[in-house]
GROMACS .gro file of C-alpha atoms in nm:
model
  430
    1UNK     CA    1   0.646   6.659  -1.633
    2UNK     CA    2   0.386   6.817  -1.383
    3UNK     CA    3   0.496   7.155  -1.202
    4UNK     CA    4   0.463   7.088  -0.765
    5UNK     CA    5   0.453   7.480  -0.754
    6UNK     CA    6   0.251   7.539  -1.008
    7UNK     CA    7  -0.015   7.332  -0.932
    8UNK     CA    8  -0.029   7.379  -0.574
    9UNK     CA    9  -0.013   7.753  -0.687
   10UNK     CA   10  -0.349   7.674  -0.938
   11UNK     CA   11  -0.496   7.545  -0.668
   12UNK     CA   12  -0.443   7.722  -0.339
   13UNK     CA   13  -0.583   8.038  -0.592
   14UNK     CA   14  -0.850   7.891  -0.793
   15UNK     CA   15  -1.200   7.794  -0.720
   16UNK     CA   16  -1.213   7.511  -0.559
   17UNK     CA   17  -1.539   7.249  -0.450
   18UNK     CA   18  -1.477   7.116  -0.120
   19UNK     CA   19  -1.723   6.810  -0.007
   20UNK     CA   20  -1.943   6.837   0.325
   21UNK     CA   21  -1.688   6.570   0.498
   22UNK     CA   22  -1.435   6.822   0.454
   23UNK     CA   23  -1.631   7.117   0.547
   24UNK     CA   24  -1.764   6.936   0.870
   25UNK     CA   25  -1.419   6.788   0.953
   26UNK     CA   26  -1.258   7.130   0.930
   27UNK     CA   27  -1.508   7.279   1.148
   28UNK     CA   28  -1.442   7.004   1.364
   29UNK     CA   29  -1.057   7.058   1.384
   30UNK     CA   30  -1.166   7.406   1.477
   31UNK     CA   31  -1.353   7.294   1.775
   32UNK     CA   32  -1.088   7.058   1.877
   33UNK     CA   33  -0.838   7.335   1.815
   34UNK     CA   34  -1.026   7.639   1.993
   35UNK     CA   35  -1.022   7.368   2.281
   36UNK     CA   36  -0.705   7.247   2.314
   37UNK     CA   37  -0.512   7.643   2.323
   38UNK     CA   38  -0.751   7.770   2.596
   39UNK     CA   39  -0.692   7.441   2.784
   40UNK     CA   40  -0.302   7.499   2.753
   41UNK     CA   41  -0.284   7.826   2.800
   42UNK     CA   42  -0.153   7.852   3.147
   43UNK     CA   43   0.168   7.630   3.018
   44UNK     CA   44   0.491   7.733   3.130
   45UNK     CA   45   0.578   7.815   2.719
   46UNK     CA   46   0.270   7.935   2.626
   47UNK     CA   47   0.337   8.247   2.933
   48UNK     CA   48   0.658   8.293   2.899
   49UNK     CA   49   0.587   8.340   2.443
   50UNK     CA   50   0.251   8.561   2.500
   51UNK     CA   51   0.489   8.759   2.731
   52UNK     CA   52   0.766   8.814   2.481
   53UNK     CA   53   0.550   8.914   2.215
   54UNK     CA   54   0.308   9.177   2.419
   55UNK     CA   55   0.663   9.315   2.559
   56UNK     CA   56   0.713   9.380   2.226
   57UNK     CA   57   0.405   9.647   2.214
   58UNK     CA   58   0.291   9.746   1.886
   59UNK     CA   59  -0.070   9.701   1.675
   60UNK     CA   60  -0.365   9.459   1.855
   61UNK     CA   61  -0.442   9.308   1.555
   62UNK     CA   62  -0.562   8.918   1.715
   63UNK     CA   63  -0.650   8.764   1.963
   64UNK     CA   64  -0.416   8.544   2.167
   65UNK     CA   65  -0.509   8.248   2.366
   66UNK     CA   66  -0.515   8.364   2.725
   67UNK     CA   67  -0.563   8.680   2.706
   68UNK     CA   68  -0.503   8.972   2.491
   69UNK     CA   69  -0.434   9.105   2.178
   70UNK     CA   70  -0.103   9.113   1.940
   71UNK     CA   71  -0.019   9.140   1.553
   72UNK     CA   72  -0.087   8.917   1.329
   73UNK     CA   73   0.241   8.765   1.316
   74UNK     CA   74   0.334   8.769   1.704
   75UNK     CA   75  -0.051   8.601   1.747
   76UNK     CA   76   0.021   8.367   1.478
   77UNK     CA   77   0.313   8.294   1.696
   78UNK     CA   78   0.141   8.215   2.020
   79UNK     CA   79  -0.129   8.077   1.912
   80UNK     CA   80   0.011   7.815   1.729
   81UNK     CA   81   0.228   7.731   1.987
   82UNK     CA   82  -0.035   7.754   2.233
   83UNK     CA   83  -0.242   7.493   2.101
   84UNK     CA   84   0.018   7.265   2.081
   85UNK     CA   85   0.159   7.325   2.437
   86UNK     CA   86  -0.100   7.041   2.527
   87UNK     CA   87   0.012   6.806   2.217
   88UNK     CA   88  -0.299   6.689   2.207
   89UNK     CA   89  -0.414   6.831   1.865
   90UNK     CA   90  -0.497   6.654   1.532
   91UNK     CA   91  -0.261   6.490   1.313
   92UNK     CA   92  -0.244   6.357   0.976
   93UNK     CA   93  -0.038   5.998   0.949
   94UNK     CA   94   0.011   6.030   0.631
   95UNK     CA   95   0.288   6.289   0.594
   96UNK     CA   96   0.261   6.261   1.060
   97UNK     CA   97   0.260   6.636   1.115
   98UNK     CA   98  -0.025   6.797   1.274
   99UNK     CA   99  -0.180   7.080   1.066
  100UNK     CA  100  -0.482   7.237   1.222
  101UNK     CA  101  -0.151   7.368   1.461
  102UNK     CA  102   0.047   7.548   1.210
  103UNK     CA  103  -0.257   7.680   0.926
  104UNK     CA  104  -0.505   7.787   1.166
  105UNK     CA  105  -0.331   8.051   1.363
  106UNK     CA  106  -0.208   8.237   1.044
  107UNK     CA  107  -0.558   8.199   0.932
  108UNK     CA  108  -0.736   8.346   1.213
  109UNK     CA  109  -0.498   8.618   1.225
  110UNK     CA  110  -0.523   8.780   0.892
  111UNK     CA  111  -0.943   8.659   0.887
  112UNK     CA  112  -0.960   8.849   1.225
  113UNK     CA  113  -0.799   9.186   1.059
  114UNK     CA  114  -0.905   9.168   0.783
  115UNK     CA  115  -1.295   9.056   0.930
  116UNK     CA  116  -1.389   8.800   0.695
  117UNK     CA  117  -1.684   8.600   0.776
  118UNK     CA  118  -1.652   8.213   0.834
  119UNK     CA  119  -1.706   8.106   0.527
  120UNK     CA  120  -1.401   8.243   0.447
  121UNK     CA  121  -1.128   8.153   0.744
  122UNK     CA  122  -1.301   7.798   0.757
  123UNK     CA  123  -1.253   7.730   0.322
  124UNK     CA  124  -0.910   7.937   0.377
  125UNK     CA  125  -0.801   7.695   0.625
  126UNK     CA  126  -0.916   7.370   0.461
  127UNK     CA  127  -0.707   7.483   0.142
  128UNK     CA  128  -0.400   7.523   0.373
  129UNK     CA  129  -0.473   7.217   0.560
  130UNK     CA  130  -0.427   7.024   0.230
  131UNK     CA  131  -0.123   7.232   0.130
  132UNK     CA  132   0.019   7.129   0.402
  133UNK     CA  133  -0.025   6.742   0.379
  134UNK     CA  134   0.031   6.777  -0.025
  135UNK     CA  135   0.347   6.956   0.054
  136UNK     CA  136   0.431   6.663   0.306
  137UNK     CA  137   0.423   6.418   0.090
  138UNK     CA  138   0.629   6.552  -0.171
  139UNK     CA  139   0.891   6.601   0.068
  140UNK     CA  140   0.886   6.227   0.148
  141UNK     CA  141   0.926   6.030   0.451
  142UNK     CA  142   1.268   6.078   0.432
  143UNK     CA  143   1.184   6.441   0.534
  144UNK     CA  144   1.076   6.334   0.846
  145UNK     CA  145   1.288   6.033   0.961
  146UNK     CA  146   1.681   6.272   0.908
  147UNK     CA  147   1.523   6.474   1.114
  148UNK     CA  148   1.291   6.761   1.054
  149UNK     CA  149   0.972   6.781   1.139
  150UNK     CA  150   0.665   6.807   0.971
  151UNK     CA  151   0.460   7.023   1.157
  152UNK     CA  152   0.721   7.303   1.111
  153UNK     CA  153   0.829   7.302   0.789
  154UNK     CA  154   0.496   7.151   0.507
  155UNK     CA  155   0.325   7.313   0.795
  156UNK     CA  156   0.471   7.706   0.707
  157UNK     CA  157   0.357   7.667   0.367
  158UNK     CA  158   0.065   7.580   0.432
  159UNK     CA  159  -0.012   7.866   0.692
  160UNK     CA  160   0.112   8.104   0.396
  161UNK     CA  161  -0.167   7.935   0.181
  162UNK     CA  162  -0.431   8.023   0.412
  163UNK     CA  163  -0.271   8.369   0.442
  164UNK     CA  164  -0.255   8.395   0.107
  165UNK     CA  165  -0.594   8.269   0.054
  166UNK     CA  166  -0.743   8.557   0.265
  167UNK     CA  167  -0.559   8.836   0.101
  168UNK     CA  168  -0.727   8.758  -0.207
  169UNK     CA  169  -0.334   8.609  -0.369
  170UNK     CA  170  -0.394   8.523  -0.720
  171UNK     CA  171  -0.192   8.213  -0.856
  172UNK     CA  172   0.162   8.399  -0.936
  173UNK     CA  173   0.117   8.555  -0.588
  174UNK     CA  174   0.081   8.156  -0.552
  175UNK     CA  175   0.355   8.128  -0.684
  176UNK     CA  176   0.579   8.366  -0.498
  177UNK     CA  177   0.444   8.272  -0.093
  178UNK     CA  178   0.550   7.909  -0.132
  179UNK     CA  179   0.888   8.048  -0.304
  180UNK     CA  180   0.916   8.289   0.006
  181UNK     CA  181   0.829   8.052   0.273
  182UNK     CA  182   1.095   7.814   0.182
  183UNK     CA  183   1.376   8.007   0.267
  184UNK     CA  184   1.104   8.060   0.645
  185UNK     CA  185   1.017   7.666   0.700
  186UNK     CA  186   1.200   7.485   0.985
  187UNK     CA  187   1.173   7.340   1.271
  188UNK     CA  188   1.364   7.026   1.415
  189UNK     CA  189   1.239   6.675   1.563
  190UNK     CA  190   1.554   6.738   1.803
  191UNK     CA  191   1.264   6.943   1.989
  192UNK     CA  192   1.114   6.651   2.056
  193UNK     CA  193   1.019   6.649   2.476
  194UNK     CA  194   1.103   7.040   2.542
  195UNK     CA  195   0.966   7.360   2.501
  196UNK     CA  196   1.088   7.343   2.132
  197UNK     CA  197   0.840   7.127   1.972
  198UNK     CA  198   0.525   7.379   2.003
  199UNK     CA  199   0.754   7.632   1.936
  200UNK     CA  200   0.810   7.430   1.626
  201UNK     CA  201   0.405   7.507   1.531
  202UNK     CA  202   0.419   7.880   1.685
  203UNK     CA  203   0.695   7.860   1.395
  204UNK     CA  204   0.542   7.780   1.085
  205UNK     CA  205   0.219   7.956   1.172
  206UNK     CA  206   0.376   8.305   1.223
  207UNK     CA  207   0.683   8.213   0.922
  208UNK     CA  208   0.335   8.166   0.681
  209UNK     CA  209   0.185   8.474   0.809
  210UNK     CA  210   0.463   8.669   0.774
  211UNK     CA  211   0.587   8.565   0.375
  212UNK     CA  212   0.224   8.593   0.319
  213UNK     CA  213   0.205   8.987   0.430
  214UNK     CA  214   0.546   9.058   0.226
  215UNK     CA  215   0.410   8.944  -0.087
  216UNK     CA  216   0.074   9.129  -0.008
  217UNK     CA  217   0.276   9.451   0.034
  218UNK     CA  218   0.489   9.393  -0.316
  219UNK     CA  219   0.779   9.194  -0.214
  220UNK     CA  220   1.002   8.965  -0.419
  221UNK     CA  221   1.124   8.650  -0.418
  222UNK     CA  222   1.226   8.341  -0.637
  223UNK     CA  223   0.860   8.179  -0.687
  224UNK     CA  224   1.126   7.829  -0.779
  225UNK     CA  225   1.291   7.830  -0.431
  226UNK     CA  226   1.061   7.516  -0.324
  227UNK     CA  227   1.216   7.297  -0.613
  228UNK     CA  228   1.482   7.356  -0.832
  229UNK     CA  229   1.852   7.228  -0.754
  230UNK     CA  230   1.881   7.493  -0.475
  231UNK     CA  231   1.555   7.416  -0.331
  232UNK     CA  232   1.385   7.326  -0.015
  233UNK     CA  233   1.340   6.949  -0.122
  234UNK     CA  234   1.650   6.943  -0.233
  235UNK     CA  235   1.870   7.115   0.113
  236UNK     CA  236   1.535   6.930   0.338
  237UNK     CA  237   1.630   6.572   0.233
  238UNK     CA  238   1.304   6.561  -0.051
  239UNK     CA  239   1.204   6.293  -0.175
  240UNK     CA  240   1.005   6.532  -0.500
  241UNK     CA  241   0.728   6.341  -0.481
  242UNK     CA  242   0.493   6.411  -0.717
  243UNK     CA  243   0.229   6.159  -0.683
  244UNK     CA  244   0.157   6.411  -0.395
  245UNK     CA  245  -0.052   6.606  -0.663
  246UNK     CA  246  -0.237   6.332  -0.735
  247UNK     CA  247  -0.582   6.423  -0.674
  248UNK     CA  248  -0.547   6.743  -0.596
  249UNK     CA  249  -0.898   6.959  -0.580
  250UNK     CA  250  -1.086   6.644  -0.616
  251UNK     CA  251  -0.991   6.428  -0.360
  252UNK     CA  252  -0.894   6.609   0.016
  253UNK     CA  253  -0.638   6.397   0.237
  254UNK     CA  254  -0.738   6.692   0.483
  255UNK     CA  255  -1.084   6.434   0.494
  256UNK     CA  256  -0.901   6.173   0.744
  257UNK     CA  257  -0.716   6.385   1.007
  258UNK     CA  258  -0.713   6.215   1.249
  259UNK     CA  259  -0.850   6.385   1.636
  260UNK     CA  260  -0.656   6.307   2.003
  261UNK     CA  261  -0.905   6.154   2.201
  262UNK     CA  262  -0.681   6.104   2.443
  263UNK     CA  263  -0.440   6.329   2.648
  264UNK     CA  264  -0.104   6.158   2.531
  265UNK     CA  265   0.138   6.012   2.291
  266UNK     CA  266  -0.055   5.942   1.950
  267UNK     CA  267   0.163   5.653   1.944
  268UNK     CA  268  -0.025   5.515   2.211
  269UNK     CA  269  -0.424   5.599   2.117
  270UNK     CA  270  -0.436   5.286   1.896
  271UNK     CA  271  -0.418   5.046   2.204
  272UNK     CA  272  -0.599   5.256   2.432
  273UNK     CA  273  -0.850   5.200   2.127
  274UNK     CA  274  -0.806   4.857   2.130
  275UNK     CA  275  -0.875   4.854   2.537
  276UNK     CA  276  -1.220   5.038   2.482
  277UNK     CA  277  -1.326   4.784   2.252
  278UNK     CA  278  -1.180   4.512   2.507
  279UNK     CA  279  -1.400   4.736   2.809
  280UNK     CA  280  -1.142   4.657   3.020
  281UNK     CA  281  -1.187   4.672   3.369
  282UNK     CA  282  -0.898   4.602   3.712
  283UNK     CA  283  -1.098   4.340   3.873
  284UNK     CA  284  -1.088   4.106   3.611
  285UNK     CA  285  -0.706   4.144   3.418
  286UNK     CA  286  -0.482   3.873   3.480
  287UNK     CA  287  -0.239   3.982   3.242
  288UNK     CA  288  -0.255   4.202   2.941
  289UNK     CA  289   0.001   4.177   2.581
  290UNK     CA  290   0.004   4.467   2.363
  291UNK     CA  291   0.176   4.469   2.046
  292UNK     CA  292   0.235   4.750   1.829
  293UNK     CA  293   0.496   4.918   1.519
  294UNK     CA  294   0.865   4.876   1.672
  295UNK     CA  295   0.921   5.251   1.585
  296UNK     CA  296   0.719   5.345   1.876
  297UNK     CA  297   0.921   5.100   2.087
  298UNK     CA  298   1.174   5.413   2.091
  299UNK     CA  299   0.900   5.724   2.117
  300UNK     CA  300   0.632   5.604   2.382
  301UNK     CA  301   0.709   5.291   2.605
  302UNK     CA  302   0.864   5.384   2.877
  303UNK     CA  303   0.762   5.115   3.122
  304UNK     CA  304   0.793   5.261   3.428
  305UNK     CA  305   0.720   5.627   3.477
  306UNK     CA  306   0.720   5.850   3.764
  307UNK     CA  307   0.558   6.197   3.648
  308UNK     CA  308   0.279   6.277   3.421
  309UNK     CA  309   0.461   6.364   3.148
  310UNK     CA  310   0.654   6.013   3.141
  311UNK     CA  311   0.335   5.857   3.185
  312UNK     CA  312   0.224   6.003   2.879
  313UNK     CA  313   0.492   5.818   2.727
  314UNK     CA  314   0.396   5.520   2.794
  315UNK     CA  315   0.227   5.127   2.761
  316UNK     CA  316   0.185   5.010   2.994
  317UNK     CA  317   0.112   5.331   3.246
  318UNK     CA  318  -0.212   5.429   2.978
  319UNK     CA  319  -0.331   5.122   2.949
  320UNK     CA  320  -0.365   4.997   3.364
  321UNK     CA  321  -0.521   5.472   3.399
  322UNK     CA  322  -0.768   5.331   3.163
  323UNK     CA  323  -0.883   5.054   3.337
  324UNK     CA  324  -0.878   5.174   3.677
  325UNK     CA  325  -1.126   5.459   3.572
  326UNK     CA  326  -0.868   5.708   3.562
  327UNK     CA  327  -0.973   5.976   3.228
  328UNK     CA  328  -0.748   5.940   2.972
  329UNK     CA  329  -0.897   6.222   2.796
  330UNK     CA  330  -0.822   6.450   3.045
  331UNK     CA  331  -0.459   6.631   3.079
  332UNK     CA  332  -0.467   6.637   3.431
  333UNK     CA  333  -0.493   6.336   3.487
  334UNK     CA  334  -0.121   6.272   3.435
  335UNK     CA  335   0.066   6.349   3.753
  336UNK     CA  336   0.283   6.228   3.992
  337UNK     CA  337   0.090   6.092   4.212
  338UNK     CA  338  -0.089   5.881   3.894
  339UNK     CA  339   0.248   5.645   3.852
  340UNK     CA  340   0.338   5.590   4.245
  341UNK     CA  341  -0.051   5.488   4.297
  342UNK     CA  342   0.046   5.115   4.399
  343UNK     CA  343  -0.251   4.957   4.178
  344UNK     CA  344  -0.187   5.154   3.854
  345UNK     CA  345   0.235   4.961   3.984
  346UNK     CA  346   0.058   4.659   4.055
  347UNK     CA  347  -0.126   4.632   3.702
  348UNK     CA  348   0.106   4.793   3.527
  349UNK     CA  349   0.369   4.455   3.605
  350UNK     CA  350   0.094   4.324   3.495
  351UNK     CA  351   0.081   4.444   3.111
  352UNK     CA  352   0.411   4.296   2.822
  353UNK     CA  353   0.458   4.541   2.524
  354UNK     CA  354   0.634   4.394   2.227
  355UNK     CA  355   0.701   4.531   1.901
  356UNK     CA  356   0.552   4.358   1.545
  357UNK     CA  357   0.653   4.455   1.252
  358UNK     CA  358   0.341   4.289   1.110
  359UNK     CA  359   0.133   4.570   1.205
  360UNK     CA  360   0.165   4.993   1.075
  361UNK     CA  361   0.198   5.237   1.236
  362UNK     CA  362  -0.124   5.283   1.290
  363UNK     CA  363  -0.232   4.977   1.481
  364UNK     CA  364  -0.239   4.811   1.771
  365UNK     CA  365  -0.334   4.494   1.916
  366UNK     CA  366  -0.408   4.387   2.299
  367UNK     CA  367  -0.478   4.028   2.404
  368UNK     CA  368  -0.666   3.995   2.709
  369UNK     CA  369  -0.601   3.712   2.968
  370UNK     CA  370  -0.951   3.762   3.215
  371UNK     CA  371  -0.902   3.687   3.602
  372UNK     CA  372  -1.154   3.362   3.505
  373UNK     CA  373  -0.956   3.231   3.244
  374UNK     CA  374  -1.102   3.413   2.925
  375UNK     CA  375  -0.930   3.518   2.694
  376UNK     CA  376  -0.974   3.838   2.458
  377UNK     CA  377  -0.853   4.013   2.148
  378UNK     CA  378  -0.829   4.362   2.020
  379UNK     CA  379  -0.692   4.529   1.748
  380UNK     CA  380  -0.743   4.890   1.645
  381UNK     CA  381  -0.614   5.099   1.361
  382UNK     CA  382  -0.636   5.451   1.368
  383UNK     CA  383  -0.667   5.483   0.978
  384UNK     CA  384  -1.014   5.284   1.022
  385UNK     CA  385  -1.281   5.550   0.863
  386UNK     CA  386  -1.504   5.705   1.148
  387UNK     CA  387  -1.841   5.819   1.088
  388UNK     CA  388  -1.852   6.185   1.040
  389UNK     CA  389  -2.211   6.154   1.351
  390UNK     CA  390  -1.884   5.987   1.587
  391UNK     CA  391  -1.611   6.199   1.522
  392UNK     CA  392  -1.821   6.481   1.603
  393UNK     CA  393  -1.961   6.261   1.900
  394UNK     CA  394  -1.664   6.249   1.992
  395UNK     CA  395  -1.442   6.569   1.925
  396UNK     CA  396  -1.778   6.752   2.131
  397UNK     CA  397  -1.716   6.479   2.388
  398UNK     CA  398  -1.325   6.674   2.422
  399UNK     CA  399  -1.390   7.016   2.376
  400UNK     CA  400  -1.658   6.982   2.669
  401UNK     CA  401  -1.441   6.844   2.873
  402UNK     CA  402  -1.170   7.043   2.813
  403UNK     CA  403  -1.319   7.419   2.849
  404UNK     CA  404  -1.728   7.286   2.988
  405UNK     CA  405  -2.037   7.203   2.779
  406UNK     CA  406  -2.138   7.554   2.697
  407UNK     CA  407  -1.846   7.754   2.577
  408UNK     CA  408  -1.737   7.411   2.346
  409UNK     CA  409  -2.130   7.401   2.248
  410UNK     CA  410  -2.115   7.818   2.178
  411UNK     CA  411  -1.832   7.732   1.978
  412UNK     CA  412  -1.959   7.454   1.744
  413UNK     CA  413  -2.302   7.606   1.692
  414UNK     CA  414  -2.100   7.929   1.536
  415UNK     CA  415  -1.927   7.705   1.297
  416UNK     CA  416  -2.172   7.550   1.161
  417UNK     CA  417  -2.407   7.809   1.141
  418UNK     CA  418  -2.196   8.125   1.015
  419UNK     CA  419  -2.071   8.443   1.168
  420UNK     CA  420  -1.706   8.614   1.143
  421UNK     CA  421  -1.394   8.500   1.230
  422UNK     CA  422  -1.369   8.813   1.537
  423UNK     CA  423  -1.664   8.623   1.670
  424UNK     CA  424  -1.467   8.332   1.735
  425UNK     CA  425  -1.130   8.499   1.793
  426UNK     CA  426  -1.324   8.664   2.101
  427UNK     CA  427  -1.337   8.234   2.183
  428UNK     CA  428  -1.039   8.202   2.286
  429UNK     CA  429  -1.034   8.366   2.560
  430UNK     CA  430  -1.371   8.343   2.727
   0.00000   0.00000   0.00000
């Protein structure tokens, strides 16, 4: 039988062969992460977490979103929390986790402190994000369904591996850091809808940074604490599914990460993409019927939200917004006054939402009846492969909307042509 921890450690510490697609998608996720982090730097949760860490003082080792610098562990906590504040970062649906916000803050903090080149940072980040997905698959859907937040739990292991890679860990050290992280990884779905959700991402990044630094300094721990009768899997509703190792080192699951192109709950995105295919516009709409997987009915089907935050969890509202020309890619589009717009209310009343068990969690179907009597229909699956050129165009366009085209282009150029991690870290604030 395969040893899950040993297999992960060998992968994380050993030589790797990456595909060009994996490298490009990683660079796009870094650009996306910087953009959403900068856009969320002034959110209430961001200012609170940054103030707490800065008030502690100590060495300024790594830059923070929103300004200043802090020790690596504190920087990882801040940057993980801030970059998830808008819930606009990438998602991997294999385990339902947000890889970038957990792994990139840890990897960048260590890479900046150790003055590593960007190529090293990107490689470590890719290995960490792949590890988080594999751990998430090993834990299984039951781990998520019972209430654990995979971004926080599996993400912590990915953050530790990424930091360990940059610190030059061998296989034994990787085993140790995976074992030690098993006693630090934590985060509950009970925090969804509160500041605790983005904090979960910060916890993962901080925990991974901390455990890697401890092992780097010679800290000893039970290297088998991820597995075993009292290990993380056994005590956290883990399935111990060894098929999670299939293709490890040859197949990069991270390549299929899903980037958010709408500033709302990811459960709404398939419907919004289907609406794009139909090119809906309010003057033509008589009625719209949306079908979605049953799990989203209790997550993002608020029928008549009155706040901008509520709109981010409402099929009827976001589709009405899109039909009326609101840019659903901009966080600023989701305002209380939008929910009170009579045009939104009128169109929303012509939209119905139904559960359909034949659809997957990443699919949605839209049926449009136009005023001229023509019926049109579209089904979209977020897992439908997107060409690299299309993905690049949309991620770069999103980043440009969030931080400005010149700044987004400068970051993308740096990621594609090279530089040092400290140069990228400086872009967190300017």
